[in-house]
């Protein structure tokens, strides 16, 4: 309105006072352009008003000065108003579309259950979602424009994180994997976020910032730490208990040996039962220790001398009748492979007759080693075979154990990428003894999916040797 009032005054002053009509109308472009930017198409009315003002004032004050040029200027006012108003509408339409898209993205980010933040190349926060504001304890306007590192990154990590950010911007590529990043809230609490980010690029391909997302995993990390501490404490108690029980067993065996040497008859039988009971206690402790080692961590397999492991285990049973003809061969296993042979050979001796004969065979087939431990004992009934290697599964004889040894055996073999099963030593005749078989990957071969069990080798006579 002020500009229009000035325009009226200039029209009167130039026409009535100065008797001129060629210069002042150039001023009229200012209100025409401004109203076109503000009011868009309605600015044409202002252009018509000012154009008419020029023509009418010329007719009223100096009709002899009215020329075609005056009509042309009036028409130009309308054209300028129309063009500028059209451009203004397009610009505002694009701005509204950009704003709509931005609001839509903001709504998407607000409903996300993690922190989303866009950080410019100058380290300032350009965008943050509602959950991020709630997590950090700030209002959105308190974060926008602030330096991300100075505001939410703990001081001990600030410079390192800033340097990592600058390096990512320089190479236009962020680390793809998820990391754990600490942040500090407005109240001073420190949170641990599972962080992942990516570089944002502009139309020219240059980096304009980084957008990152972070999920609060503080409670999970603390729970894991508490669980780890509880696990370590439980292991400490278990180590103490295992150590003390082993010491007590050693003392009991020592006294049993002394008593056995001084007693005879039925008393010696009682001592042997005592020794068997202590032996069971030692076996339980050994099984518990092995299971702890199995579940404490995943040990990577390595080449192991299978022949040496077998011969070492056979040497632990000097009174047993065990036949073995092997050859040096390396398989993929670890230090617990000896437990497999200790369990299987030990079972054959424990549950067989006093004269039980055991044969250990190894055979190469398709990058695997097939190991068979056959005995002439009581065998395994067909009804027991499917569950024999499950946890706490027991045989049908009175001397059956707790089932942990075979469960450990299966767990170890599967850990090495093999498979284990039990056959009849003589096909179709379980009473003639059992044949425990398992496969191991040879060193340098790749793991392959389990295949059906290989058919048992032909039965042959065993030449026992002490």
PDB file of C-alpha atoms in Angstrom, residues 1 25 31 42 48 110 174 185 219 228 326 391:
ATOM      1  CA  UNK A   1       0.000   0.000   0.000  1.00  0.00           C
ATOM      2  CA  UNK A  25       6.823   4.917 -14.426  1.00  0.00           C
ATOM      3  CA  UNK A  31       5.392  -2.854  -6.588  1.00  0.00           C
ATOM      4  CA  UNK A  42      -3.680 -11.095  -8.183  1.00  0.00           C
ATOM      5  CA  UNK A  48      -3.722  -2.769 -14.532  1.00  0.00           C
ATOM      6  CA  UNK A 110       9.457 -40.117  13.721  1.00  0.00           C
ATOM      7  CA  UNK A 174      31.267 -45.059   5.253  1.00  0.00           C
ATOM      8  CA  UNK A 185      22.229 -37.488  26.891  1.00  0.00           C
ATOM      9  CA  UNK A 219      20.393 -52.617  28.465  1.00  0.00           C
ATOM     10  CA  UNK A 228      29.398 -62.755  31.716  1.00  0.00           C
ATOM     11  CA  UNK A 326      46.557 -97.671  11.171  1.00  0.00           C
ATOM     12  CA  UNK A 391      21.538 -86.506  25.940  1.00  0.00           C
TER      13      UNK A 391
END
